[in-house]
Amino acid sequence: MEKRNCIEIEAVSPNSIAADLDIESGDKLMSINGMPIRDYIDYKFLVTDLYLEVLIKKSNGEEWLLEIEKDYDEDLGLEFSDIIYDGLKKCNNNCLFCFVNQSPPGLRRTLNLKDDDYRFSFLQGSYITLTNLRAKDFERIKRMHLSPLYISIHTTNPKLRVKMLRNKKAGKVLDRLKDLAEFGIEFHTQIVLCPNLNDGEELDRTVQDLDELASAVKSLAVVPVGLTKFRDELYDLRSFTKDEAKQVVAQVEDWQQKLGQQQGGNYLYLADEFYLLAEQPLPEAEAYDGFPQLENGVGMVRLFWDQFAEVEDELPDTIEEEKKFTLVTGELGEKALRPVVARLNEIRNLLVELLVVPNNFFGREVTVTGLLTGKDIIKKIREEEVTGRVILPEILLNDDGLFIDDLKLEELEAEFDYLEFILVANNASDLTNELINN
Ligand code: SF4
């Protein structure tokens, strides 16, 4: 007999089928039509039936078998806190560049999770390597058409991929992709580029190989390797230099031109970090084709600048009261924000300063804003003797209001009772609105 998973119901929508049947938050969903539910994909699939027998375990231990007749697209109104119910598929690699392997001691456990689960890839867009899938997983992906998937390629050279992922099963990525593509599965892909490892001719080879699958590859992002200061006894890796970043930009631009001509459109994108490091102009918005790789830091700066350009014409020449703001950013974000801040400071009575916070927690080579800790921000605010209102980008905090070092926003606020902290989304119009109107 198949094992039944107990799926905790987090919430029940008011006026829904579930609410009418007295299903409550805290109850457990055991099965639908006798079928166990492995993940949210199973749930969504099973609830499309017109007739359902839903087994619920109440919090007092009673089991209710509920019969439901419904329309095909009618939702039950159940919400769950998780999307995987039969255990997370963990990564079986040990990549030379793995960020988790270089985490500072004491980092929150959830940030050290090495998941490599195709369900997360399909449902949430997290990257997988295809090295831990069993035949029945491949079969399910094809049968349920779980597409698009997000796949970390890194290289299509089998030997090099085995070396980079330190997994002897990693070499067959191209065959796996071809097989899935034959069943109509599409992919967003990424290459974490490491100097002297998978760059140069190896990058050419990977792009060339993926080009043969171009109808299935919806996007390919090339992102630079991220290195922390905790790399003792790890593979000898380094970051790209400015000159190397220039070469990568030129190489990718050549490919983009070629692919654009061959395929009638481009799908290869380079992370913003490469352009900023190389001090090369960022592509225009059209070049990002709807920004499919924003989460990967591809096109964020262009999008932000374009959002700002849209509100720029509406900016006043002056504001009534004098206002001073300090905008917290990482060292990479500074390059994107400088021109915006310079323009804002042309408004009479408005003063915006940048507080560029170095990342002492992960190390100075980690320059993205989203990985700044509360403690590093506190230290920098003290050093710079900041006054007035402080703008914090929302990405600094997780859903529980914690910085990456588990410091709470309230703890930061308590350190500086003379400062006002304001959270703002990573969006130029929200930022401008906060500075001008509030
Ligand atoms: S796939 Fe590689 S980079 Fe990702 S978690 Fe596993 S070891 Fe780390």
PDB file of C-alpha atoms and ligand atoms in Angstrom, residues 91 93-95 98 114 129, ligand 1:
ATOM      1  CA  CYS A  91      21.114  17.581  -4.427  1.00  0.00           C
ATOM      2  CA  ASN A  93      26.340  17.052  -6.348  1.00  0.00           C
ATOM      3  CA  ASN A  94      29.206  18.780  -4.664  1.00  0.00           C
ATOM      4  CA  CYS A  95      29.824  21.606  -7.111  1.00  0.00           C
ATOM      5  CA  CYS A  98      28.568  25.775  -4.559  1.00  0.00           C
ATOM      6  CA  LYS A 114      20.904  21.840  -0.947  1.00  0.00           C
ATOM      7  CA  THR A 129      20.825  19.833 -12.396  1.00  0.00           C
TER       8      THR A 129
HETATM    9  S1  SF4 B   1      23.665  21.667  -7.349  1.00  0.00           S
HETATM   10 FE1  SF4 B   1      25.724  22.275  -6.889  1.00  0.00          FE
HETATM   11  S2  SF4 B   1      25.561  24.459  -6.472  1.00  0.00           S
HETATM   12 FE2  SF4 B   1      23.502  23.601  -6.322  1.00  0.00          FE
HETATM   13  S3  SF4 B   1      23.268  23.070  -4.160  1.00  0.00           S
HETATM   14 FE3  SF4 B   1      24.007  21.241  -5.195  1.00  0.00          FE
HETATM   15  S4  SF4 B   1      26.224  21.346  -4.905  1.00  0.00           S
HETATM   16 FE4  SF4 B   1      25.438  23.375  -4.492  1.00  0.00          FE
END
